Amino acid sequence: MGLLGLFSNKSKNDKAKDREIAYLRKENRRLKKLCHEKDSFFTEMISDGLRHGSSLAGKHMSDRKKYLNGK
């Protein structure tokens, strides 16, 4: 092992942190996909409600628009 090898060794704690970071990134991606799927269902529900004349669907559409515009 050369001099450069001394600085590249990670402790067990560092390896555990790297595994946890990788897990959390994967979980974050999974949750983002799940939220996208939920939003898709919600948008479909709003659309169907509006087609059937639901005022509640109109309220949800308005609230969603405000949320997406950051208000």
PDB file of C-alpha atoms in Angstrom, residues 8-69:
ATOM      1  CA  SER A   8      -8.315   6.678   0.241  1.00  0.00           C
ATOM      2  CA  ASN A   9      -9.323   4.174   2.926  1.00  0.00           C
ATOM      3  CA  LYS A  10     -12.717   4.892   4.379  1.00  0.00           C
ATOM      4  CA  SER A  11     -13.673   3.954   7.886  1.00  0.00           C
ATOM      5  CA  LYS A  12     -16.616   1.664   8.560  1.00  0.00           C
ATOM      6  CA  ASN A  13     -18.583   4.696   9.689  1.00  0.00           C
ATOM      7  CA  ASP A  14     -17.950   6.482   6.376  1.00  0.00           C
ATOM      8  CA  LYS A  15     -19.001   3.402   4.415  1.00  0.00           C
ATOM      9  CA  ALA A  16     -22.182   3.131   6.469  1.00  0.00           C
ATOM     10  CA  LYS A  17     -22.933   6.805   5.799  1.00  0.00           C
ATOM     11  CA  ASP A  18     -22.338   6.280   2.064  1.00  0.00           C
ATOM     12  CA  ARG A  19     -24.780   3.333   2.079  1.00  0.00           C
ATOM     13  CA  GLU A  20     -27.346   5.420   3.944  1.00  0.00           C
ATOM     14  CA  ILE A  21     -26.948   8.306   1.486  1.00  0.00           C
ATOM     15  CA  ALA A  22     -27.402   5.922  -1.452  1.00  0.00           C
ATOM     16  CA  TYR A  23     -30.512   4.453   0.192  1.00  0.00           C
ATOM     17  CA  LEU A  24     -31.960   7.894   0.888  1.00  0.00           C
ATOM     18  CA  ARG A  25     -31.368   9.011  -2.704  1.00  0.00           C
ATOM     19  CA  LYS A  26     -33.125   5.898  -3.982  1.00  0.00           C
ATOM     20  CA  GLU A  27     -36.017   6.440  -1.550  1.00  0.00           C
ATOM     21  CA  ASN A  28     -36.246  10.082  -2.612  1.00  0.00           C
ATOM     22  CA  ARG A  29     -36.563   9.051  -6.276  1.00  0.00           C
ATOM     23  CA  ARG A  30     -39.225   6.466  -5.371  1.00  0.00           C
ATOM     24  CA  LEU A  31     -41.244   9.030  -3.432  1.00  0.00           C
ATOM     25  CA  LYS A  32     -41.001  11.580  -6.266  1.00  0.00           C
ATOM     26  CA  LYS A  33     -42.369   8.985  -8.685  1.00  0.00           C
ATOM     27  CA  LEU A  34     -45.141   8.124  -6.229  1.00  0.00           C
ATOM     28  CA  CYS A  35     -46.096  11.811  -5.878  1.00  0.00           C
ATOM     29  CA  HIS A  36     -46.165  12.171  -9.653  1.00  0.00           C
ATOM     30  CA  GLU A  37     -48.479   9.158  -9.879  1.00  0.00           C
ATOM     31  CA  LYS A  38     -50.728  10.597  -7.139  1.00  0.00           C
ATOM     32  CA  ASP A  39     -50.851  13.970  -8.885  1.00  0.00           C
ATOM     33  CA  SER A  40     -51.786  12.237 -12.122  1.00  0.00           C
ATOM     34  CA  PHE A  41     -54.715  10.454 -10.447  1.00  0.00           C
ATOM     35  CA  PHE A  42     -55.788  13.671  -8.715  1.00  0.00           C
ATOM     36  CA  THR A  43     -55.729  15.625 -11.990  1.00  0.00           C
ATOM     37  CA  GLU A  44     -57.764  12.895 -13.668  1.00  0.00           C
ATOM     38  CA  MET A  45     -60.285  13.025 -10.799  1.00  0.00           C
ATOM     39  CA  ILE A  46     -60.565  16.819 -11.077  1.00  0.00           C
ATOM     40  CA  SER A  47     -61.071  16.584 -14.828  1.00  0.00           C
ATOM     41  CA  ASP A  48     -63.789  13.971 -14.452  1.00  0.00           C
ATOM     42  CA  GLY A  49     -65.496  16.042 -11.751  1.00  0.00           C
ATOM     43  CA  LEU A  50     -65.472  19.142 -13.941  1.00  0.00           C
ATOM     44  CA  ARG A  51     -67.004  17.194 -16.830  1.00  0.00           C
ATOM     45  CA  HIS A  52     -69.829  16.206 -14.499  1.00  0.00           C
ATOM     46  CA  GLY A  53     -70.356  19.733 -13.188  1.00  0.00           C
ATOM     47  CA  SER A  54     -68.806  19.392  -9.735  1.00  0.00           C
ATOM     48  CA  SER A  55     -68.131  22.716  -8.028  1.00  0.00           C
ATOM     49  CA  LEU A  56     -65.808  20.928  -5.603  1.00  0.00           C
ATOM     50  CA  ALA A  57     -63.667  19.790  -8.540  1.00  0.00           C
ATOM     51  CA  GLY A  58     -63.502  23.414  -9.667  1.00  0.00           C
ATOM     52  CA  LYS A  59     -62.303  24.421  -6.203  1.00  0.00           C
ATOM     53  CA  HIS A  60     -59.632  21.708  -6.258  1.00  0.00           C
ATOM     54  CA  MET A  61     -58.519  22.843  -9.716  1.00  0.00           C
ATOM     55  CA  SER A  62     -58.239  26.431  -8.482  1.00  0.00           C
ATOM     56  CA  ASP A  63     -56.310  25.354  -5.369  1.00  0.00           C
ATOM     57  CA  ARG A  64     -53.961  23.204  -7.457  1.00  0.00           C
ATOM     58  CA  LYS A  65     -53.303  26.099  -9.837  1.00  0.00           C
ATOM     59  CA  LYS A  66     -52.473  28.389  -6.893  1.00  0.00           C
ATOM     60  CA  TYR A  67     -50.190  25.715  -5.425  1.00  0.00           C
ATOM     61  CA  LEU A  68     -48.334  25.211  -8.704  1.00  0.00           C
ATOM     62  CA  ASN A  69     -47.897  28.983  -9.108  1.00  0.00           C
TER      63      ASN A  69
END
